[in-house]
Every structure is written in C-alpha cells, then in structure tokens.
PDB file of C-alpha atoms and ligand atoms in Angstrom:
ATOM      1  CA  UNK A  13      -4.613 -22.553   5.285  1.00  0.00           C
ATOM      2  CA  UNK A  14      -2.871 -19.860   3.233  1.00  0.00           C
ATOM      3  CA  UNK A  15      -4.697 -18.930   0.028  1.00  0.00           C
ATOM      4  CA  UNK A  16      -3.445 -15.389  -0.625  1.00  0.00           C
ATOM      5  CA  UNK A  17      -0.683 -12.930   0.168  1.00  0.00           C
ATOM      6  CA  UNK A  18      -1.783  -9.293   0.188  1.00  0.00           C
ATOM      7  CA  UNK A  19       1.080  -6.866  -0.418  1.00  0.00           C
ATOM      8  CA  UNK A  20       1.302  -3.263   0.699  1.00  0.00           C
ATOM      9  CA  UNK A  21       3.356  -1.191  -1.776  1.00  0.00           C
ATOM     10  CA  UNK A  22       5.100   1.852  -0.281  1.00  0.00           C
ATOM     11  CA  UNK A  23       7.863   0.692   2.047  1.00  0.00           C
ATOM     12  CA  UNK A  24       6.975  -2.996   1.659  1.00  0.00           C
ATOM     13  CA  UNK A  25       7.529  -3.826  -1.996  1.00  0.00           C
ATOM     14  CA  UNK A  26      10.021  -0.966  -2.459  1.00  0.00           C
ATOM     15  CA  UNK A  27      11.531   1.889  -0.449  1.00  0.00           C
ATOM     16  CA  UNK A  28       9.482   4.518  -2.261  1.00  0.00           C
ATOM     17  CA  UNK A  29       9.066   7.158   0.425  1.00  0.00           C
ATOM     18  CA  UNK A  30      12.404   8.903  -0.052  1.00  0.00           C
ATOM     19  CA  UNK A  31      11.474   9.485  -3.719  1.00  0.00           C
ATOM     20  CA  UNK A  32       8.068  10.845  -2.708  1.00  0.00           C
ATOM     21  CA  UNK A  33       9.735  13.200  -0.202  1.00  0.00           C
ATOM     22  CA  UNK A  34      12.256  14.504  -2.741  1.00  0.00           C
ATOM     23  CA  UNK A  35       9.508  14.915  -5.346  1.00  0.00           C
ATOM     24  CA  UNK A  36       7.445  17.028  -2.914  1.00  0.00           C
ATOM     25  CA  UNK A  37      10.444  19.258  -2.214  1.00  0.00           C
ATOM     26  CA  UNK A  38      11.122  19.675  -5.944  1.00  0.00           C
ATOM     27  CA  UNK A  39       7.503  20.748  -6.540  1.00  0.00           C
ATOM     28  CA  UNK A  40       7.487  23.110  -3.536  1.00  0.00           C
ATOM     29  CA  UNK A  41      10.560  24.801  -4.942  1.00  0.00           C
ATOM     30  CA  UNK A  42       9.152  24.978  -8.518  1.00  0.00           C
ATOM     31  CA  UNK A  43       5.919  26.441  -7.149  1.00  0.00           C
ATOM     32  CA  UNK A  44       7.757  28.979  -4.974  1.00  0.00           C
ATOM     33  CA  UNK A  45       6.274  27.433  -1.850  1.00  0.00           C
ATOM     34  CA  UNK A  46       8.741  27.967   0.993  1.00  0.00           C
ATOM     35  CA  UNK A  47       8.310  24.464   2.447  1.00  0.00           C
ATOM     36  CA  UNK A  48      11.099  21.890   2.551  1.00  0.00           C
ATOM     37  CA  UNK A  49      10.412  18.544   4.173  1.00  0.00           C
ATOM     38  CA  UNK A  50      13.458  17.111   5.962  1.00  0.00           C
ATOM     39  CA  UNK A  51      13.760  13.360   6.559  1.00  0.00           C
ATOM     40  CA  UNK A  52      12.911  13.818  10.252  1.00  0.00           C
ATOM     41  CA  UNK A  53       9.839  15.875   9.437  1.00  0.00           C
ATOM     42  CA  UNK A  54       8.709  13.459   6.705  1.00  0.00           C
ATOM     43  CA  UNK A  55       8.970  10.573   9.166  1.00  0.00           C
ATOM     44  CA  UNK A  56       6.431  12.389  11.371  1.00  0.00           C
ATOM     45  CA  UNK A  57       4.235  13.352   8.406  1.00  0.00           C
ATOM     46  CA  UNK A  58       4.030   9.686   7.329  1.00  0.00           C
ATOM     47  CA  UNK A  59       1.728   9.116  10.297  1.00  0.00           C
ATOM     48  CA  UNK A  60      -0.903  10.490   7.897  1.00  0.00           C
ATOM     49  CA  UNK A  61      -1.263   8.119   4.947  1.00  0.00           C
ATOM     50  CA  UNK A  62      -2.095   9.360   1.455  1.00  0.00           C
ATOM     51  CA  UNK A  63      -0.271  12.203  -0.231  1.00  0.00           C
ATOM     52  CA  UNK A  64      -3.164  14.674  -0.458  1.00  0.00           C
ATOM     53  CA  UNK A  65      -4.181  13.982   3.147  1.00  0.00           C
ATOM     54  CA  UNK A  66      -0.541  14.480   4.209  1.00  0.00           C
ATOM     55  CA  UNK A  67      -0.308  17.846   2.419  1.00  0.00           C
ATOM     56  CA  UNK A  68      -3.554  19.049   3.984  1.00  0.00           C
ATOM     57  CA  UNK A  69      -2.449  17.922   7.429  1.00  0.00           C
ATOM     58  CA  UNK A  70       0.902  19.713   7.010  1.00  0.00           C
ATOM     59  CA  UNK A  71      -0.679  22.976   5.891  1.00  0.00           C
ATOM     60  CA  UNK A  72      -3.326  22.925   8.636  1.00  0.00           C
ATOM     61  CA  UNK A  73      -1.356  21.598  11.604  1.00  0.00           C
ATOM     62  CA  UNK A  74       2.379  21.935  11.046  1.00  0.00           C
ATOM     63  CA  UNK A  75       3.367  24.671   8.570  1.00  0.00           C
ATOM     64  CA  UNK A  76       4.270  28.093   9.878  1.00  0.00           C
ATOM     65  CA  UNK A  77       4.043  29.593   6.373  1.00  0.00           C
ATOM     66  CA  UNK A  78       0.484  28.941   5.289  1.00  0.00           C
ATOM     67  CA  UNK A  79      -0.849  29.307   1.730  1.00  0.00           C
ATOM     68  CA  UNK A  80      -4.480  28.388   2.473  1.00  0.00           C
ATOM     69  CA  UNK A  81      -4.350  25.770  -0.263  1.00  0.00           C
ATOM     70  CA  UNK A  82      -7.802  24.638  -1.354  1.00  0.00           C
ATOM     71  CA  UNK A  83      -8.501  21.081  -2.463  1.00  0.00           C
ATOM     72  CA  UNK A  84      -7.874  21.903  -6.158  1.00  0.00           C
ATOM     73  CA  UNK A  85      -4.468  23.373  -5.322  1.00  0.00           C
ATOM     74  CA  UNK A  86      -3.597  20.381  -3.143  1.00  0.00           C
ATOM     75  CA  UNK A  87      -4.636  18.093  -6.004  1.00  0.00           C
ATOM     76  CA  UNK A  88      -2.454  20.056  -8.445  1.00  0.00           C
ATOM     77  CA  UNK A  89       0.624  19.907  -6.180  1.00  0.00           C
ATOM     78  CA  UNK A  90       0.040  16.207  -5.516  1.00  0.00           C
ATOM     79  CA  UNK A  91      -0.323  15.501  -9.250  1.00  0.00           C
ATOM     80  CA  UNK A  92       2.943  17.322  -9.983  1.00  0.00           C
ATOM     81  CA  UNK A  93       4.618  15.384  -7.147  1.00  0.00           C
ATOM     82  CA  UNK A  94       3.501  12.120  -8.746  1.00  0.00           C
ATOM     83  CA  UNK A  95       4.694  13.258 -12.192  1.00  0.00           C
ATOM     84  CA  UNK A  96       8.168  13.905 -10.747  1.00  0.00           C
ATOM     85  CA  UNK A  97       8.087  10.647  -8.745  1.00  0.00           C
ATOM     86  CA  UNK A  98       7.127   8.649 -11.846  1.00  0.00           C
ATOM     87  CA  UNK A  99       9.834  10.333 -13.895  1.00  0.00           C
ATOM     88  CA  UNK A 100      12.395   8.934 -11.442  1.00  0.00           C
ATOM     89  CA  UNK A 101      10.699   5.521 -11.351  1.00  0.00           C
ATOM     90  CA  UNK A 102      10.766   5.448 -15.184  1.00  0.00           C
ATOM     91  CA  UNK A 103      14.474   6.295 -15.082  1.00  0.00           C
ATOM     92  CA  UNK A 104      14.974   3.050 -13.118  1.00  0.00           C
ATOM     93  CA  UNK A 105      15.940   4.618  -9.778  1.00  0.00           C
ATOM     94  CA  UNK A 106      13.561   2.455  -7.726  1.00  0.00           C
ATOM     95  CA  UNK A 107      14.325  -1.174  -6.790  1.00  0.00           C
ATOM     96  CA  UNK A 108      12.264  -3.889  -5.144  1.00  0.00           C
ATOM     97  CA  UNK A 109      13.117  -4.713  -1.542  1.00  0.00           C
ATOM     98  CA  UNK A 110      15.175  -7.893  -1.066  1.00  0.00           C
ATOM     99  CA  UNK A 111      13.133 -11.093  -1.362  1.00  0.00           C
ATOM    100  CA  UNK A 112      10.010  -9.566  -2.880  1.00  0.00           C
ATOM    101  CA  UNK A 113      10.454 -10.886  -6.429  1.00  0.00           C
ATOM    102  CA  UNK A 114      11.273 -14.436  -5.250  1.00  0.00           C
ATOM    103  CA  UNK A 115       8.353 -14.369  -2.822  1.00  0.00           C
ATOM    104  CA  UNK A 116       6.023 -13.470  -5.693  1.00  0.00           C
ATOM    105  CA  UNK A 117       7.311 -16.294  -7.938  1.00  0.00           C
ATOM    106  CA  UNK A 118       7.319 -18.896  -5.145  1.00  0.00           C
ATOM    107  CA  UNK A 119       3.742 -18.011  -4.173  1.00  0.00           C
ATOM    108  CA  UNK A 120       2.694 -18.322  -7.827  1.00  0.00           C
ATOM    109  CA  UNK A 121       4.405 -21.745  -8.106  1.00  0.00           C
ATOM    110  CA  UNK A 122       2.472 -22.922  -5.056  1.00  0.00           C
ATOM    111  CA  UNK A 123      -0.902 -21.562  -6.223  1.00  0.00           C
ATOM    112  CA  UNK A 124      -1.064 -18.902  -3.525  1.00  0.00           C
ATOM    113  CA  UNK A 125      -2.998 -15.952  -4.920  1.00  0.00           C
ATOM    114  CA  UNK A 126      -1.492 -12.480  -4.894  1.00  0.00           C
ATOM    115  CA  UNK A 127      -3.155  -9.156  -4.172  1.00  0.00           C
ATOM    116  CA  UNK A 128      -2.242  -5.548  -3.416  1.00  0.00           C
ATOM    117  CA  UNK A 129      -3.655  -3.245  -0.760  1.00  0.00           C
ATOM    118  CA  UNK A 130      -2.088   0.215  -0.820  1.00  0.00           C
ATOM    119  CA  UNK A 131      -2.814   3.847   0.002  1.00  0.00           C
ATOM    120  CA  UNK A 132      -1.109   4.992  -3.175  1.00  0.00           C
ATOM    121  CA  UNK A 133      -2.655   5.210  -6.654  1.00  0.00           C
ATOM    122  CA  UNK A 134      -2.997   2.577  -9.378  1.00  0.00           C
ATOM    123  CA  UNK A 135      -0.768   4.729 -11.587  1.00  0.00           C
ATOM    124  CA  UNK A 136       2.102   4.490  -9.061  1.00  0.00           C
ATOM    125  CA  UNK A 137       1.597   0.736  -8.627  1.00  0.00           C
ATOM    126  CA  UNK A 138       1.760   0.220 -12.396  1.00  0.00           C
ATOM    127  CA  UNK A 139       4.907   2.286 -12.924  1.00  0.00           C
ATOM    128  CA  UNK A 140       6.646   0.481 -10.065  1.00  0.00           C
ATOM    129  CA  UNK A 141       6.020  -3.031 -11.457  1.00  0.00           C
ATOM    130  CA  UNK A 142       6.610  -2.119 -15.089  1.00  0.00           C
ATOM    131  CA  UNK A 143       9.981  -0.580 -14.189  1.00  0.00           C
ATOM    132  CA  UNK A 144      11.117  -2.991 -11.447  1.00  0.00           C
ATOM    133  CA  UNK A 145       9.878  -6.351 -12.857  1.00  0.00           C
ATOM    134  CA  UNK A 146       9.030  -5.438 -16.451  1.00  0.00           C
ATOM    135  CA  UNK A 147       5.428  -6.604 -16.093  1.00  0.00           C
ATOM    136  CA  UNK A 148       2.040  -4.979 -15.714  1.00  0.00           C
ATOM    137  CA  UNK A 149       0.927  -5.704 -12.131  1.00  0.00           C
ATOM    138  CA  UNK A 150      -2.393  -7.110 -13.374  1.00  0.00           C
ATOM    139  CA  UNK A 151      -0.436 -10.024 -14.900  1.00  0.00           C
ATOM    140  CA  UNK A 152       0.851 -10.853 -11.386  1.00  0.00           C
ATOM    141  CA  UNK A 153      -1.856  -9.790  -8.946  1.00  0.00           C
ATOM    142  CA  UNK A 154      -5.419 -11.059  -9.007  1.00  0.00           C
ATOM    143  CA  UNK A 155      -6.667  -7.877  -7.430  1.00  0.00           C
ATOM    144  CA  UNK A 156      -5.255  -4.419  -6.722  1.00  0.00           C
ATOM    145  CA  UNK A 157      -6.983  -2.289  -4.067  1.00  0.00           C
ATOM    146  CA  UNK A 158      -5.643   1.273  -4.043  1.00  0.00           C
ATOM    147  CA  UNK A 159      -6.188   4.521  -2.175  1.00  0.00           C
ATOM    148  CA  UNK A 160      -8.143   6.014  -5.072  1.00  0.00           C
ATOM    149  CA  UNK A 161     -10.789   3.247  -4.694  1.00  0.00           C
ATOM    150  CA  UNK A 162     -11.751   3.881  -1.046  1.00  0.00           C
ATOM    151  CA  UNK A 163     -13.082   6.670   1.168  1.00  0.00           C
ATOM    152  CA  UNK A 164     -10.754   6.035   4.108  1.00  0.00           C
ATOM    153  CA  UNK A 165      -7.073   5.145   3.810  1.00  0.00           C
ATOM    154  CA  UNK A 166      -4.961   3.151   6.279  1.00  0.00           C
ATOM    155  CA  UNK A 167      -5.147   2.647   9.281  1.00  0.00           C
ATOM    156  CA  UNK A 168      -8.825   2.241   8.381  1.00  0.00           C
ATOM    157  CA  UNK A 169      -9.404  -1.376   7.219  1.00  0.00           C
ATOM    158  CA  UNK A 170     -11.367  -0.323   4.096  1.00  0.00           C
ATOM    159  CA  UNK A 171      -8.511  -1.022   1.602  1.00  0.00           C
ATOM    160  CA  UNK A 172      -7.953  -4.516   3.051  1.00  0.00           C
ATOM    161  CA  UNK A 173     -11.689  -5.264   3.180  1.00  0.00           C
ATOM    162  CA  UNK A 174     -11.915  -4.282  -0.492  1.00  0.00           C
ATOM    163  CA  UNK A 175      -9.054  -6.667  -1.380  1.00  0.00           C
ATOM    164  CA  UNK A 176     -10.734  -9.490   0.578  1.00  0.00           C
ATOM    165  CA  UNK A 177     -14.044  -8.900  -1.240  1.00  0.00           C
ATOM    166  CA  UNK A 178     -12.323  -8.904  -4.624  1.00  0.00           C
ATOM    167  CA  UNK A 179     -10.450 -12.115  -3.737  1.00  0.00           C
ATOM    168  CA  UNK A 180     -13.657 -13.718  -2.350  1.00  0.00           C
ATOM    169  CA  UNK A 181     -11.602 -14.986   0.583  1.00  0.00           C
ATOM    170  CA  UNK A 182     -11.982 -14.757   4.339  1.00  0.00           C
ATOM    171  CA  UNK A 183      -9.320 -12.959   6.406  1.00  0.00           C
ATOM    172  CA  UNK A 184      -8.109 -16.231   7.937  1.00  0.00           C
ATOM    173  CA  UNK A 185      -7.091 -17.465   4.468  1.00  0.00           C
ATOM    174  CA  UNK A 186      -4.775 -14.491   3.847  1.00  0.00           C
ATOM    175  CA  UNK A 187      -1.588 -12.922   5.136  1.00  0.00           C
ATOM    176  CA  UNK A 188      -0.840  -9.207   4.726  1.00  0.00           C
ATOM    177  CA  UNK A 189       2.695  -7.921   4.189  1.00  0.00           C
ATOM    178  CA  UNK A 190       3.319  -4.507   5.709  1.00  0.00           C
ATOM    179  CA  UNK A 191       6.081  -2.098   6.686  1.00  0.00           C
ATOM    180  CA  UNK A 192       4.375   0.444   8.959  1.00  0.00           C
ATOM    181  CA  UNK A 193       2.166   0.802  12.018  1.00  0.00           C
ATOM    182  CA  UNK A 194      -0.704   2.303  10.001  1.00  0.00           C
ATOM    183  CA  UNK A 195      -0.547  -0.573   7.519  1.00  0.00           C
ATOM    184  CA  UNK A 196      -0.412  -3.158  10.292  1.00  0.00           C
ATOM    185  CA  UNK A 197      -3.437  -1.683  12.069  1.00  0.00           C
ATOM    186  CA  UNK A 198      -5.379  -1.475   8.793  1.00  0.00           C
ATOM    187  CA  UNK A 199      -4.783  -5.202   8.138  1.00  0.00           C
ATOM    188  CA  UNK A 200      -5.427  -6.204  11.757  1.00  0.00           C
ATOM    189  CA  UNK A 201      -8.692  -4.246  11.798  1.00  0.00           C
ATOM    190  CA  UNK A 202      -9.672  -6.346   8.775  1.00  0.00           C
ATOM    191  CA  UNK A 203      -8.723  -9.394  10.924  1.00  0.00           C
ATOM    192  CA  UNK A 204      -5.884 -10.433   8.621  1.00  0.00           C
ATOM    193  CA  UNK A 205      -2.694 -11.990  10.025  1.00  0.00           C
ATOM    194  CA  UNK A 206       0.189  -9.684   9.252  1.00  0.00           C
ATOM    195  CA  UNK A 207       3.881 -10.099   8.480  1.00  0.00           C
ATOM    196  CA  UNK A 208       5.766  -6.852   9.099  1.00  0.00           C
ATOM    197  CA  UNK A 209       9.175  -5.871   7.837  1.00  0.00           C
ATOM    198  CA  UNK A 210       9.819  -2.287   8.968  1.00  0.00           C
ATOM    199  CA  UNK A 211      10.927   0.019   6.149  1.00  0.00           C
ATOM    200  CA  UNK A 212      13.517   2.779   6.582  1.00  0.00           C
ATOM    201  CA  UNK A 213      10.998   5.461   7.602  1.00  0.00           C
ATOM    202  CA  UNK A 214       9.083   3.124   9.924  1.00  0.00           C
ATOM    203  CA  UNK A 215      11.918   1.516  11.913  1.00  0.00           C
ATOM    204  CA  UNK A 216      10.616   3.106  15.149  1.00  0.00           C
ATOM    205  CA  UNK A 217       6.922   2.230  14.653  1.00  0.00           C
ATOM    206  CA  UNK A 218       5.175  -0.040  17.150  1.00  0.00           C
ATOM    207  CA  UNK A 219       4.843  -3.529  15.649  1.00  0.00           C
ATOM    208  CA  UNK A 220       3.694  -5.290  18.835  1.00  0.00           C
ATOM    209  CA  UNK A 221       0.412  -6.330  17.199  1.00  0.00           C
ATOM    210  CA  UNK A 222       2.176  -8.025  14.255  1.00  0.00           C
ATOM    211  CA  UNK A 223       1.691 -11.785  13.934  1.00  0.00           C
ATOM    212  CA  UNK A 224       5.125 -12.141  12.339  1.00  0.00           C
ATOM    213  CA  UNK A 225       8.110  -9.789  12.023  1.00  0.00           C
ATOM    214  CA  UNK A 226      11.124 -10.125   9.735  1.00  0.00           C
ATOM    215  CA  UNK A 227      14.102  -7.966   8.881  1.00  0.00           C
ATOM    216  CA  UNK A 228      13.629  -8.569   5.138  1.00  0.00           C
ATOM    217  CA  UNK A 229      11.296 -10.701   3.006  1.00  0.00           C
ATOM    218  CA  UNK A 230      14.105 -13.054   1.893  1.00  0.00           C
ATOM    219  CA  UNK A 231      13.645 -16.813   2.400  1.00  0.00           C
ATOM    220  CA  UNK A 232      16.280 -17.008   5.147  1.00  0.00           C
ATOM    221  CA  UNK A 233      14.727 -14.121   7.107  1.00  0.00           C
ATOM    222  CA  UNK A 234      11.099 -15.286   6.892  1.00  0.00           C
ATOM    223  CA  UNK A 235       9.549 -16.754  10.041  1.00  0.00           C
ATOM    224  CA  UNK A 236       9.789 -20.567   9.765  1.00  0.00           C
ATOM    225  CA  UNK A 237       5.991 -21.040   9.703  1.00  0.00           C
ATOM    226  CA  UNK A 238       5.653 -18.798   6.647  1.00  0.00           C
ATOM    227  CA  UNK A 239       8.732 -20.228   4.947  1.00  0.00           C
ATOM    228  CA  UNK A 240       7.129 -23.661   5.115  1.00  0.00           C
ATOM    229  CA  UNK A 241       3.829 -22.352   3.717  1.00  0.00           C
ATOM    230  CA  UNK A 242       5.316 -20.346   0.843  1.00  0.00           C
ATOM    231  CA  UNK A 243       8.582 -22.159  -0.028  1.00  0.00           C
ATOM    232  CA  UNK A 244       7.018 -25.660  -0.036  1.00  0.00           C
TER     233      UNK A 244
HETATM  234  C1  XBP B 311       1.779   4.906   1.874  1.00  0.00           C
HETATM  235  C2  XBP B 311       1.366   6.314   1.781  1.00  0.00           C
HETATM  236  C3  XBP B 311       1.385   6.992   0.511  1.00  0.00           C
HETATM  237  C4  XBP B 311       2.720   7.309  -0.139  1.00  0.00           C
HETATM  238  C5  XBP B 311       2.507   7.967  -1.477  1.00  0.00           C
HETATM  239  O1  XBP B 311       0.992   4.238   2.831  1.00  0.00           O
HETATM  240  O2  XBP B 311       0.957   6.894   2.741  1.00  0.00           O
HETATM  241  O3  XBP B 311       0.743   8.208   0.724  1.00  0.00           O
HETATM  242  O4  XBP B 311       3.438   8.197   0.693  1.00  0.00           O
HETATM  243  O5  XBP B 311       1.237   7.904  -1.942  1.00  0.00           O
HETATM  244  P1  XBP B 311       0.881   2.642   2.881  1.00  0.00           P
HETATM  245  P2  XBP B 311       0.452   9.059  -2.743  1.00  0.00           P
HETATM  246  O6  XBP B 311       2.200   2.082   2.468  1.00  0.00           O
HETATM  247  O7  XBP B 311       0.573   2.338   4.318  1.00  0.00           O
HETATM  248  O8  XBP B 311      -0.235   2.210   1.964  1.00  0.00           O
HETATM  249  O9  XBP B 311       0.294   8.468  -4.107  1.00  0.00           O
HETATM  250  O10 XBP B 311      -0.858   9.217  -2.017  1.00  0.00           O
HETATM  251  O11 XBP B 311       1.238  10.314  -2.735  1.00  0.00           O
HETATM  252 MG1   MG B 312       3.602   0.939   3.500  1.00  0.00          MG
END
C-alpha cells in the first residue's frame, strides 16, 4: 500500500548543489577567505550534509589555510551563501529534475500524499518551489521536514522520522525519493523503502541498499512496480 511519497530536495527535486558550491566560492572571495571549492573537492565535502556542518568539517579537517571560524562566523558565511544562492534561484536559474512535476501531479490525482524530508532549510525549499512551479510548497506538500527542525541531519533518520510522525503514517506506507548515499541511509534507517536517482554529484555513491533505482523520475524510467502505483 502506497500512501505517501517523501521527497528529498537537493539533488532529487533539482540539481541545486552546483549553485550552492558557486555561492560558497563567491562568499569566500567577498570575505577575503582564500578558499575555493572545486567540483572534485565539493563532491568529497558533500559526504557531510548540511551547509554549516560542511563548512566546519572543511575548516577543521581539510583546509590548509585555517581562520579558526567560530559558530557565529560559520553562521554568517552560511547565511551569505544562502542569500547568494536564493538570488540565483529568484533569477530563475534553477529547474526541476525531469519527471518531478508530473510525479507530483500524478500522485495528487491518485490521492497519494506528498511530503518533504531535506537537510536544507525551509527558506530554500520555499524559494525553489515558488520559482520552479510558481506555488508555495505548503500548497503541495502535507508536511515539510527540514534540517533546521532536527538535531541530526542525514544519514541520521531523524528528518525522515519527523516526516513520518507529521504524516501519521508507518514507514511501510511510504516511499522516499533520494539522490545520494546519505539520503538513502537516512530513509533506510527510518525503515522506508527508497527510490534512488543519483544526482550529478552523487553518481559514484553506493546505492546497493536502494529498493528501486532509476536514471530519472520520468514515467518511462520509473521501475514498473512504482509506475503502476503512481500512474494508475
Ligand atoms: C543536502 C545538503 C545540503 C545542501 C545545502 O543534503 O547536504 O547541505 O548542500 O543545504 P540532502 P544548506 O539532499 O541529503 O538532504 O541549506 O544546509 O546549505
Ligand atoms: Mg539530496
């Protein structure tokens, strides 16, 4: 029985990470911080979910030039990164991944509830949907569980457990849509069946624990079992 689809955001609903990476580099340069995150480096840094956690991890474990940033400074850099990111989203540079919009409308037609479980903030979720679909996400999704609502981000299951509680559903009644190893493990640790479509930065992740894998979320690429459940 499928009662709800729970969507991850970054990498799943849209290829957001390249905009986050460029926004970080813009802020580093504006702040005269001598860091510049290449695509290869960012791919490694994405193993740590959450922007502030990623910055802290980079400064502590990777950077050769250290600035001993305290949590207020990390918060300030992260806030500026999100301001730049949202400026680009508001300019219309971000697009939904193929199939996502149709999947949302088909699920709605068939009374399958929709939810979000993401490490990013509510602000970023809102700007994405307002700019890519022209609607506030709360008009589409019954519940939105975000990184700013939990103590531990993915791969911890907390964000998925929060979405399940808000939906008042059991894990067996839901399917999670994910693009990364950390997202997959977060959903699996919450005992939710997971459909993975690797995003650009997560092509080399290990998806062996995924219940379903697809290249894109379009009807023709969906595993037959899910196509029958969603495109009735
Ligand atoms: C996505 C993330 C996020 C984004 C940006 O993880 O890790 O940190 O990079 O988010 P997932 P911030 O898709 O698995 O939820 O708003 O924290 O910078
Ligand atoms: Mg993701």
